Coordinates of N, CA and C in Angstrom, one line a residue:
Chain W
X13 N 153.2 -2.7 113.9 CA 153.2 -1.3 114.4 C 154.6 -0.9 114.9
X14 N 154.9 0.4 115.2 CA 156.3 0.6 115.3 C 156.1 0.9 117.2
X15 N 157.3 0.7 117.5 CA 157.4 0.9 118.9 C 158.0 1.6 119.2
X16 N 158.0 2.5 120.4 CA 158.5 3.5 120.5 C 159.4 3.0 122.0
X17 N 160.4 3.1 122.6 CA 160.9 2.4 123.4 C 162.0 3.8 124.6
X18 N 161.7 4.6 125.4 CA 162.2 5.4 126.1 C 163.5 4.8 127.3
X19 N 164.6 5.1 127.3 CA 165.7 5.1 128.3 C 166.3 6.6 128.6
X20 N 166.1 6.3 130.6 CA 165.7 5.2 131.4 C 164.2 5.3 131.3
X21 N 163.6 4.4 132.8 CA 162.3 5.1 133.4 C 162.5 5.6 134.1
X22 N 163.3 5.8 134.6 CA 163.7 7.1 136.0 C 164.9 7.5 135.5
X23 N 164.9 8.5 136.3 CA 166.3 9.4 137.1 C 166.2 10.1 138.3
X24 N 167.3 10.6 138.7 CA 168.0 11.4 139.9 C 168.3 12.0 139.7
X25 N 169.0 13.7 139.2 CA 169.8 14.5 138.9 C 169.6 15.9 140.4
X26 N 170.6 15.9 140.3 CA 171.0 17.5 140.9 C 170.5 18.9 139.9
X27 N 169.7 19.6 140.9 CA 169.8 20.7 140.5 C 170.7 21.3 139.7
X28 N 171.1 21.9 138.6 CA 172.1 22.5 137.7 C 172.3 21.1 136.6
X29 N 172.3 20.0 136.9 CA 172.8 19.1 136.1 C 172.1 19.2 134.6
X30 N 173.0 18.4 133.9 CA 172.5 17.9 132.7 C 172.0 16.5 132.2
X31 N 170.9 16.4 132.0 CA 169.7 15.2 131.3 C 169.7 15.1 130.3
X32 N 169.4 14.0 129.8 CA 169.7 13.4 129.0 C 168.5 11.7 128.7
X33 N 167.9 12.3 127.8 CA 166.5 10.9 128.1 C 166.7 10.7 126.3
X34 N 166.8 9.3 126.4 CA 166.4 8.9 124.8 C 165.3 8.1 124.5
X35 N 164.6 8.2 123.4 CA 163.7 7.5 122.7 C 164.4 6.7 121.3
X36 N 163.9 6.0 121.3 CA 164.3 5.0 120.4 C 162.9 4.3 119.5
X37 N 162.5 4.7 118.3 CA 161.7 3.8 117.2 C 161.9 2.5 116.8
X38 N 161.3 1.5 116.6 CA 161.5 0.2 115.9 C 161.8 0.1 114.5
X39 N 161.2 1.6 113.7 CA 161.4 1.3 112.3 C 161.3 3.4 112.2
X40 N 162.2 3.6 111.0 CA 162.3 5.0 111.0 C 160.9 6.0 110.7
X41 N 161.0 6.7 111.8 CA 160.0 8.0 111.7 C 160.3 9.2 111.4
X42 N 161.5 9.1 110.5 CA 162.1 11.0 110.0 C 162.2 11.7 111.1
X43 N 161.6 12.8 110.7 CA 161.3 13.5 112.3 C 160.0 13.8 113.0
X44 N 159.1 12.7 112.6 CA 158.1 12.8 113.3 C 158.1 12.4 115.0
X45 N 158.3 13.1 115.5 CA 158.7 12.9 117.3 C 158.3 13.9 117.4
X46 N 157.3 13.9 118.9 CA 157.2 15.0 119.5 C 157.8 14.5 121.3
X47 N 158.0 15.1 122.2 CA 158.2 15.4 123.4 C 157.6 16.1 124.2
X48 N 156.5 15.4 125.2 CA 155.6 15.6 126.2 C 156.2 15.8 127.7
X49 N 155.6 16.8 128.7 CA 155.7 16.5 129.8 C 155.1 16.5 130.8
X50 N 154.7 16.0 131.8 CA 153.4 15.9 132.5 C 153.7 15.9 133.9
X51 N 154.0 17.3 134.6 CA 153.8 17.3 135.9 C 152.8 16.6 136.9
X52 N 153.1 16.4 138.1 CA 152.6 15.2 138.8 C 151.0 16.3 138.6
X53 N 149.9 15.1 138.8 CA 148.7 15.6 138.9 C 148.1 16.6 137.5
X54 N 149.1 17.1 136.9 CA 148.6 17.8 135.7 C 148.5 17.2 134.3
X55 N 147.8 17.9 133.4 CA 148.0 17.6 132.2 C 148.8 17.5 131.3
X56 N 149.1 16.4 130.2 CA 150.2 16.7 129.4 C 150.4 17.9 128.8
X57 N 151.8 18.3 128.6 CA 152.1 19.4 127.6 C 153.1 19.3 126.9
X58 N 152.8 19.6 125.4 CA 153.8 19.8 124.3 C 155.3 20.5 124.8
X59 N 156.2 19.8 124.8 CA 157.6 20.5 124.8 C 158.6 21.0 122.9
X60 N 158.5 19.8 122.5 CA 159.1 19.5 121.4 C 158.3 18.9 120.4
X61 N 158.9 19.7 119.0 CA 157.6 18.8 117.7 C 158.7 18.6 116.9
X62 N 158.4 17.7 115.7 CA 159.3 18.0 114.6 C 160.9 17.6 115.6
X63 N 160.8 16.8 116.0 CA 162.4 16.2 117.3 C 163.6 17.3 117.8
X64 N 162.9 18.8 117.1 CA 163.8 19.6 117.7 C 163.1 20.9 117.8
X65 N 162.2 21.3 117.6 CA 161.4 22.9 117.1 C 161.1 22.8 119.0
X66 N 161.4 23.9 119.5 CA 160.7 24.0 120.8 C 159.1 24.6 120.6
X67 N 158.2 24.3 121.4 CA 156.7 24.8 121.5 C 157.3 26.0 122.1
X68 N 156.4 27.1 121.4 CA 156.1 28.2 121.9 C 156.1 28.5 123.7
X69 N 156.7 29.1 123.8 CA 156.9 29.1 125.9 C 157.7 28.4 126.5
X70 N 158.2 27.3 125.8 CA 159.2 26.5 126.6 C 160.7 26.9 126.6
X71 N 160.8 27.1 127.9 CA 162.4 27.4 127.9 C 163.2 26.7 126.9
X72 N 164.5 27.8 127.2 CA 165.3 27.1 125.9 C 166.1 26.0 126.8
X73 N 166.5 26.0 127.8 CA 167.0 24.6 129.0 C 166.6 23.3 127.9
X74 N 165.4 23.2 127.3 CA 165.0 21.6 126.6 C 165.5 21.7 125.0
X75 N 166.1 20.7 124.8 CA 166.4 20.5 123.4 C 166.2 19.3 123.0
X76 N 165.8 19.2 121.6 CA 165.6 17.8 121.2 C 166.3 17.7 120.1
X77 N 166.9 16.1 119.6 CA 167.9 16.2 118.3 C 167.2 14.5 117.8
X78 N 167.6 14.3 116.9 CA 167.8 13.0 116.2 C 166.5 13.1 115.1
X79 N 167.0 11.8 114.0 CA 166.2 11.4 113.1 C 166.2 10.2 112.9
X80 N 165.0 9.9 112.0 CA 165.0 8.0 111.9 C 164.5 7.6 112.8
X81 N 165.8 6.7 113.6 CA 165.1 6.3 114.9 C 165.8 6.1 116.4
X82 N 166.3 7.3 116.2 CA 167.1 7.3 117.2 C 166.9 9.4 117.7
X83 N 166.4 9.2 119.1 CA 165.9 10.7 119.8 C 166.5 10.9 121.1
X84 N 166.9 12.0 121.3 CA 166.9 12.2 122.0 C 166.5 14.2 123.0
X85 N 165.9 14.0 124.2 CA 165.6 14.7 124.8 C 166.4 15.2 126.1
X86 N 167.0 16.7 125.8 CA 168.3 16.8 127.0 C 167.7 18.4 127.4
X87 N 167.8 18.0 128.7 CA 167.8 19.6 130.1 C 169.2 19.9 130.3
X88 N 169.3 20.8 129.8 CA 171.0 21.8 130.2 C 171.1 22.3 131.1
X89 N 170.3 22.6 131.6 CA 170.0 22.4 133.9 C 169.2 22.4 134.0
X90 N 168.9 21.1 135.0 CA 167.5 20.8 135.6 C 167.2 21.9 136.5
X91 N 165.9 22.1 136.8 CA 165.5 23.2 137.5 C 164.6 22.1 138.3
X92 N 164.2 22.8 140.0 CA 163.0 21.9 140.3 C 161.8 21.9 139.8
X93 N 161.4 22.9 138.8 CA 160.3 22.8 138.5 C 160.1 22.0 137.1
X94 N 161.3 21.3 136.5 CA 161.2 20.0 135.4 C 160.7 18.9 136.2
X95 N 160.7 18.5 137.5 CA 160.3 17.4 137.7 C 159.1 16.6 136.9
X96 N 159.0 15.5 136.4 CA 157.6 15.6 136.0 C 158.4 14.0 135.4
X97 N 157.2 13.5 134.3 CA 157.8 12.0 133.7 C 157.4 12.8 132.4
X98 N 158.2 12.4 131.1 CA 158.6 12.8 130.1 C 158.2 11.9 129.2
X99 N 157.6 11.7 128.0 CA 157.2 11.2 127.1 C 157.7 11.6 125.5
X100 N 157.8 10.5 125.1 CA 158.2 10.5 123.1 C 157.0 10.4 122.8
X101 N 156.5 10.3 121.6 CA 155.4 9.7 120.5 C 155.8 9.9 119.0
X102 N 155.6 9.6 118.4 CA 155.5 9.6 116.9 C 154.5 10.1 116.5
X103 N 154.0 10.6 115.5 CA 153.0 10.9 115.2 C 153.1 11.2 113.0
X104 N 153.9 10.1 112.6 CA 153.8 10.1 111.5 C 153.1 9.7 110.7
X105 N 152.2 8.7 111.5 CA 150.9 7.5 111.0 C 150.7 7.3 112.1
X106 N 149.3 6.6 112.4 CA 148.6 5.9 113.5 C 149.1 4.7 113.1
X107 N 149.1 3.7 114.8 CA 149.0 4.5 116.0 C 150.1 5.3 116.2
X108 N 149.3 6.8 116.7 CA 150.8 7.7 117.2 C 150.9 7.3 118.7
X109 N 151.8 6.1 118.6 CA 152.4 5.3 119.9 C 153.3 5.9 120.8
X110 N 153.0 6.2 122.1 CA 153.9 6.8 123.1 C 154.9 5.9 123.7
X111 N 155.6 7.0 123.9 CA 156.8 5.7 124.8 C 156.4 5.8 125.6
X112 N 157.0 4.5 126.5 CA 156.4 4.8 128.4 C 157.0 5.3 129.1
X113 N 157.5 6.6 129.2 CA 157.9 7.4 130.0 C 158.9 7.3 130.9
X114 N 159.5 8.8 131.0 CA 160.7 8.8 132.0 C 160.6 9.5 133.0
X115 N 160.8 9.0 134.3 CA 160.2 9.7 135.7 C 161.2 11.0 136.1
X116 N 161.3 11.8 135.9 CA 162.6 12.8 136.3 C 162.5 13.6 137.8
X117 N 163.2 13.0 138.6 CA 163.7 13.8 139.8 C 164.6 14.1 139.9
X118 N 164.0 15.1 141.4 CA 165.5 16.1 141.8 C 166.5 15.0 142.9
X119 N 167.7 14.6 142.7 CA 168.5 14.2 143.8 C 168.2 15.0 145.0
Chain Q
X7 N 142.2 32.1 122.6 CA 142.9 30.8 123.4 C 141.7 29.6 123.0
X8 N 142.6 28.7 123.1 CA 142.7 27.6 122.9 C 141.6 26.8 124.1
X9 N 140.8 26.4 124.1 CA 140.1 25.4 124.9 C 139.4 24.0 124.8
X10 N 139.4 23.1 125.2 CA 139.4 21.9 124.9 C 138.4 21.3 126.4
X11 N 137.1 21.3 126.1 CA 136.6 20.9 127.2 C 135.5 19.6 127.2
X12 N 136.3 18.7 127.8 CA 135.8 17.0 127.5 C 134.5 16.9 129.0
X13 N 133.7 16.2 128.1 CA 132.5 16.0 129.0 C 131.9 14.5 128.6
X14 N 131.1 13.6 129.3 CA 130.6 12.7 129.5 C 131.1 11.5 130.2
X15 N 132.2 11.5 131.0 CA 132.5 10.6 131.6 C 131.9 10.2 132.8
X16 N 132.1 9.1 133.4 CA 131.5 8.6 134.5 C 131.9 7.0 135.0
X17 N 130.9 6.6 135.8 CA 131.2 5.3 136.5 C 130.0 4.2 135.0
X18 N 130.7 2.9 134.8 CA 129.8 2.2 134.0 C 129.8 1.2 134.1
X19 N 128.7 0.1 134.3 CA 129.6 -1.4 134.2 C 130.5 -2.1 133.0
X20 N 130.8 -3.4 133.2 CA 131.6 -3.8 132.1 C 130.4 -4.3 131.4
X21 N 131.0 -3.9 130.1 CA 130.1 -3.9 129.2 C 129.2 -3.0 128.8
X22 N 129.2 -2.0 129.3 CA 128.1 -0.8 128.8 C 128.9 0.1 127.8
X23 N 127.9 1.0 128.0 CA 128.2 2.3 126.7 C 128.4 3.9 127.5
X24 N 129.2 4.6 126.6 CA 129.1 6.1 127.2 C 130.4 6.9 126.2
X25 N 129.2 8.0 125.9 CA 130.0 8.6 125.0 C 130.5 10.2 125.8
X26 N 131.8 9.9 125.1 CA 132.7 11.2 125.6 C 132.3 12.5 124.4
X27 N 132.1 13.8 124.7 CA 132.2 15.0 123.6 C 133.6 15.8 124.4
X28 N 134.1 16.5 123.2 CA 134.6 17.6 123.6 C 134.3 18.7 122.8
X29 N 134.2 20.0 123.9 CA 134.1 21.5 123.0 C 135.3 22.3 122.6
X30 N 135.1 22.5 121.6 CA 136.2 23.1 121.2 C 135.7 24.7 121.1
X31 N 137.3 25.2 120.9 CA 136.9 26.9 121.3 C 138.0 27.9 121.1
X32 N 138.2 29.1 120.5 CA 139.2 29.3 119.8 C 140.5 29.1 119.0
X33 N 139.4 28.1 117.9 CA 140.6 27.9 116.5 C 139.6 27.6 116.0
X34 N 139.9 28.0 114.6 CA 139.1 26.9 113.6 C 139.2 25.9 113.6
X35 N 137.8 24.8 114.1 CA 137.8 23.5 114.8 C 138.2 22.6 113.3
X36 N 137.4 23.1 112.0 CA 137.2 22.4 110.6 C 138.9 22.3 110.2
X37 N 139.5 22.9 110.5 CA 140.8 22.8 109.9 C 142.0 22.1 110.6
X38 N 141.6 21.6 111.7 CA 142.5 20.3 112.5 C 141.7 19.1 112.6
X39 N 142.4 18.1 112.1 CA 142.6 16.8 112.8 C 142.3 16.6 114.4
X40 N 142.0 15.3 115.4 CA 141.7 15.4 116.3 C 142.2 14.3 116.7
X41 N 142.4 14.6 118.2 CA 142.6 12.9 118.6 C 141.6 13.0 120.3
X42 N 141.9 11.8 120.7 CA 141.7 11.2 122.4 C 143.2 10.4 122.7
X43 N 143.2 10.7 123.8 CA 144.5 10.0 124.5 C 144.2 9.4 125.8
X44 N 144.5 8.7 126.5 CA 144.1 8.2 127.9 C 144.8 7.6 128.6
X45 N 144.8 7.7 130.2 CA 145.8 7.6 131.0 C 145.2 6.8 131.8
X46 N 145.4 5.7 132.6 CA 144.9 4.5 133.1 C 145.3 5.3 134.8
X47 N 144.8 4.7 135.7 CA 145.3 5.5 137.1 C 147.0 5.0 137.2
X48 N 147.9 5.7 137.2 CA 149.2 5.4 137.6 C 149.9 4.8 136.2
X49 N 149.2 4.9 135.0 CA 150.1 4.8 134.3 C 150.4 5.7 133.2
X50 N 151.2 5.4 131.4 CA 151.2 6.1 131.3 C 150.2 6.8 129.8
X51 N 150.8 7.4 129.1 CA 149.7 8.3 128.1 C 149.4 7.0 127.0
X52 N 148.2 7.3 126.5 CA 148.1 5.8 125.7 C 147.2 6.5 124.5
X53 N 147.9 6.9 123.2 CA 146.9 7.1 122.6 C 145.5 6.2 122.2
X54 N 144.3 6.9 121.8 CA 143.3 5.8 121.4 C 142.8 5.7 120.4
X55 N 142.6 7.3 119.5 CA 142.4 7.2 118.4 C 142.0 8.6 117.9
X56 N 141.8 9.0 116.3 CA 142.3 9.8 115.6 C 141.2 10.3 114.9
X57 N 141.0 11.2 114.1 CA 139.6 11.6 112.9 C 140.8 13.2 112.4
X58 N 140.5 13.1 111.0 CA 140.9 13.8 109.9 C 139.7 15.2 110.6
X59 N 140.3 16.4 109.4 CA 139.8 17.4 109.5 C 137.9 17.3 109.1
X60 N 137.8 16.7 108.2 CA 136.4 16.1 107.5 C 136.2 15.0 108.8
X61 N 136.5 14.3 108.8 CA 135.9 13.0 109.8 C 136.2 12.3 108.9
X62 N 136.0 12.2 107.3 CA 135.9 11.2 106.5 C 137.3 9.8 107.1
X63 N 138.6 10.2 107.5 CA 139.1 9.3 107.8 C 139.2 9.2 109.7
X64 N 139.4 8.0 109.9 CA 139.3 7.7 111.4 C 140.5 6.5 111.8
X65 N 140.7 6.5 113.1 CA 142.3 5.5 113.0 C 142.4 5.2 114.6
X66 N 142.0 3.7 115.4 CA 141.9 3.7 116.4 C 143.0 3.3 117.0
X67 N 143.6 2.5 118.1 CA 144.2 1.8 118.8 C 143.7 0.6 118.6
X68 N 144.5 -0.8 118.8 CA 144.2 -2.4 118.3 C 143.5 -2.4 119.8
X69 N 143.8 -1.7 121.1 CA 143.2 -2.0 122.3 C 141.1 -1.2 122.3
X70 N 141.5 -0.7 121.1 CA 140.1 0.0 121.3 C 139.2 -0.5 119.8
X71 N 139.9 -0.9 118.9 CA 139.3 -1.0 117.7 C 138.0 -2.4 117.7
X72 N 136.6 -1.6 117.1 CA 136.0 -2.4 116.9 C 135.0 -1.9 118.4
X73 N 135.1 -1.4 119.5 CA 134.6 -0.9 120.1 C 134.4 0.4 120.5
X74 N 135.3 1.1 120.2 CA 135.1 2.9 120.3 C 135.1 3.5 118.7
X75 N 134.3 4.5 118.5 CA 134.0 5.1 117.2 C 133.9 6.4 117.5
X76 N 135.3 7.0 117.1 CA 135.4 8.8 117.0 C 134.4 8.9 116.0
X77 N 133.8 10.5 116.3 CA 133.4 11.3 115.1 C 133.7 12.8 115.8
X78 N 133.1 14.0 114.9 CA 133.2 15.3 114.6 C 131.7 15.8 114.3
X79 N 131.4 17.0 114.8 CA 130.7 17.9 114.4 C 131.0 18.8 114.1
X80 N 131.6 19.7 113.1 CA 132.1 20.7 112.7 C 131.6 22.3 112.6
X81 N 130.3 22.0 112.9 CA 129.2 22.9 112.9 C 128.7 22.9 114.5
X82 N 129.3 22.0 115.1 CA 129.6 22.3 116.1 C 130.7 22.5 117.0
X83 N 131.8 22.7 116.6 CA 132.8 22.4 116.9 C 133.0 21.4 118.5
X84 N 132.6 20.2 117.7 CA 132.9 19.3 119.0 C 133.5 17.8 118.6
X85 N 133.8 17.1 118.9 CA 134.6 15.5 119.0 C 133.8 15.1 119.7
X86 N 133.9 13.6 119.5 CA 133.2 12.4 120.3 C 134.4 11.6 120.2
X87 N 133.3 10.6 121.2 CA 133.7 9.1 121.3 C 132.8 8.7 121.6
X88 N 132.4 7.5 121.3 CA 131.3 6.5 121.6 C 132.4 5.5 121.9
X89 N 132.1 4.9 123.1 CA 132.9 3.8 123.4 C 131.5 2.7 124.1
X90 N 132.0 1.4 123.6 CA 130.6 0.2 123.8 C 131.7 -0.8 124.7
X91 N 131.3 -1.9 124.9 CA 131.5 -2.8 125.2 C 133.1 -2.8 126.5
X92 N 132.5 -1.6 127.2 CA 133.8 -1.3 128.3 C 133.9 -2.3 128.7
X93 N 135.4 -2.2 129.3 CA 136.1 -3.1 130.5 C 137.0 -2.6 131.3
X94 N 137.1 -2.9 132.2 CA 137.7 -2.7 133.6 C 139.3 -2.1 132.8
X95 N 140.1 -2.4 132.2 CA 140.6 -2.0 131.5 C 140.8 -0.7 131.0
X96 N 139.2 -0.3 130.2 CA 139.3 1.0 129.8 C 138.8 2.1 131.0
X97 N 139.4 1.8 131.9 CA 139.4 2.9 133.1 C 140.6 4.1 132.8
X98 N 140.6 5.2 132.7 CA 141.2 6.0 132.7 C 140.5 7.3 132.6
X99 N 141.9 8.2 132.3 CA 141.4 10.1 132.2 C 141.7 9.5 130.5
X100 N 140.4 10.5 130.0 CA 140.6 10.3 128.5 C 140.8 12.1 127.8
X101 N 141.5 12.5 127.5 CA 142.2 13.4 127.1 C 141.7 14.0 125.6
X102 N 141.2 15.2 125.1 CA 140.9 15.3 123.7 C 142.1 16.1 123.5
X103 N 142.7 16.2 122.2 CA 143.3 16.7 122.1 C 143.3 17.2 120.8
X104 N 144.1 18.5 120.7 CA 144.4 18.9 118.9 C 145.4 18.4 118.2
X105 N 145.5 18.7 117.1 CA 146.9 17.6 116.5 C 147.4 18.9 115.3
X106 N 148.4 19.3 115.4 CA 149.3 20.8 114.6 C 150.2 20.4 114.0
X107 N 150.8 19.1 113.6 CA 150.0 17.2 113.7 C 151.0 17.1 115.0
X108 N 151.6 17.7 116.0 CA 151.8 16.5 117.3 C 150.3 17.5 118.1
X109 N 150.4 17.0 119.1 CA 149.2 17.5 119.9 C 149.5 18.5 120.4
X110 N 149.3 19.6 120.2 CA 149.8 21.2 121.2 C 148.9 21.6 122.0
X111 N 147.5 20.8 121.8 CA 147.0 21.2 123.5 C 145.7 20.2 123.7
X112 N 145.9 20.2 125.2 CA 144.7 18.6 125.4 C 143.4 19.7 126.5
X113 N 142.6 19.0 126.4 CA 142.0 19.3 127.6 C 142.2 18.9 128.7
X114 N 140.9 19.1 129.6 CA 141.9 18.9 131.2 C 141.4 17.5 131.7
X115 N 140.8 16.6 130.9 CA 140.5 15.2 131.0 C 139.1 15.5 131.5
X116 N 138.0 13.5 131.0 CA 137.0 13.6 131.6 C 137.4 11.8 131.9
X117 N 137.0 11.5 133.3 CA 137.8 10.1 134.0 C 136.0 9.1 133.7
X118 N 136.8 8.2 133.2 CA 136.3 6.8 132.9 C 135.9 6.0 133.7
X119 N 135.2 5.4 134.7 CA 135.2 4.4 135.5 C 134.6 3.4 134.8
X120 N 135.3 1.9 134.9 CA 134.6 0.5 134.5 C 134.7 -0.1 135.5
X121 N 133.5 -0.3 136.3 CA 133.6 -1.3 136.9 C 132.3 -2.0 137.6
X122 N 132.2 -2.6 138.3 CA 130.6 -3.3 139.0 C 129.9 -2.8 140.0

């Protein structure tokens, strides 16, 4: 099965700053990546499909880029209300395997 | 709108049974794919398993396979889970969700307890 592997597990950033979270595949998924994010106590929610298409409602602050197996997920200013832990998945074939997540705080 | 509402969870011993449904509710239910997802207390998203728009195909996790069995009712617009042979392990919020194929909306979870 292919793995899906997220750096870091945490961060610290300052308000305004720029983020920067990568996911990484074991074996190439084109652009099957999506990017999740899950505020403390809430539900997950769709950010990114297709490793760059924003979901409907999501500010444009989030971008996603890469193919194969190499992804990445970047905030062009954090706001406090991104706090939350951030997830990859594939979803090209089962299992659509998640990465284990990146904790994002505010400095 | 979109609604996703998971029902049957609860407290179980190890080793019992208890099936999860979800309702579904503004979209045509027959025309998506479906999944479950689950989240263990403090950790993190863990898919578990999958069913085609028919049901005819199904696709679990190696941590679930052989003991949980998705289906569909289409005519009802609803998902299952039958999950058997629990363990302490499958304690979590188990999540239904839609697939647009990534998941664009889950419900609001129904929580698993395994234990004695």
């Amino acid at each position: 099965d292919i793995q899906m592997t997220q750096s870091p597990s945490s961060l610290s950033a300052s308000v305004g700053d720029r983020v920067t979270i990568t996911c990484r595949a074991s074996q190439g998924i084109s652009n099957y990546l999506a990017w999740y994010q899950q505020k403390p106590g809430k539900v997950p929610q769709l950010l990114i499909y297709a490793a760059s298409t924003l979901q409907s409602g999501v500010p444009s602050r989030f971008s996603g880029s890469g193919s194969g197996t190499d992804f990445t997920l970047t905030i062009s200013s954090l706001q406090p209300e991104d706090v939350a832990t951030y997830y990859c998945q594939k979803y090209n074939s089962a299992p659509r395997t998640f990465g284990q997540g990146t904790k994002v705080e505010i400095k | 709108e979109v609604q996703l509402l998971e029902s049957g969870g609860g407290l179980v011993q190890p080793g019992g049974s208890l099936r999860l449904s979800c309702a579904a509710s503004g979209f045509t239910f027959s025309n998506y794919a479906m999944s479950w997802v689950r989240q263990a207390p403090g950790k993190g998203l863990e898919w578990v398993s999958a069913i085609s728009t028919s049901g005819g195909a199904a696709y679990y996790a190696d941590s679930v396979k052989g003991r949980f069995t998705i289906s569909r009712d289409n005519s009802k617009n609803s998902l299952y889970l039958q999950m058997s042979s629990l363990r302490a392990e499958d304690t979590a919020i188990y999540y239904c969700t839609k697939n647009t194929p990534a998941q664009d909306y889950w419900g609001q979870g129904t929580v698993v307890t395994v234990s004695s």
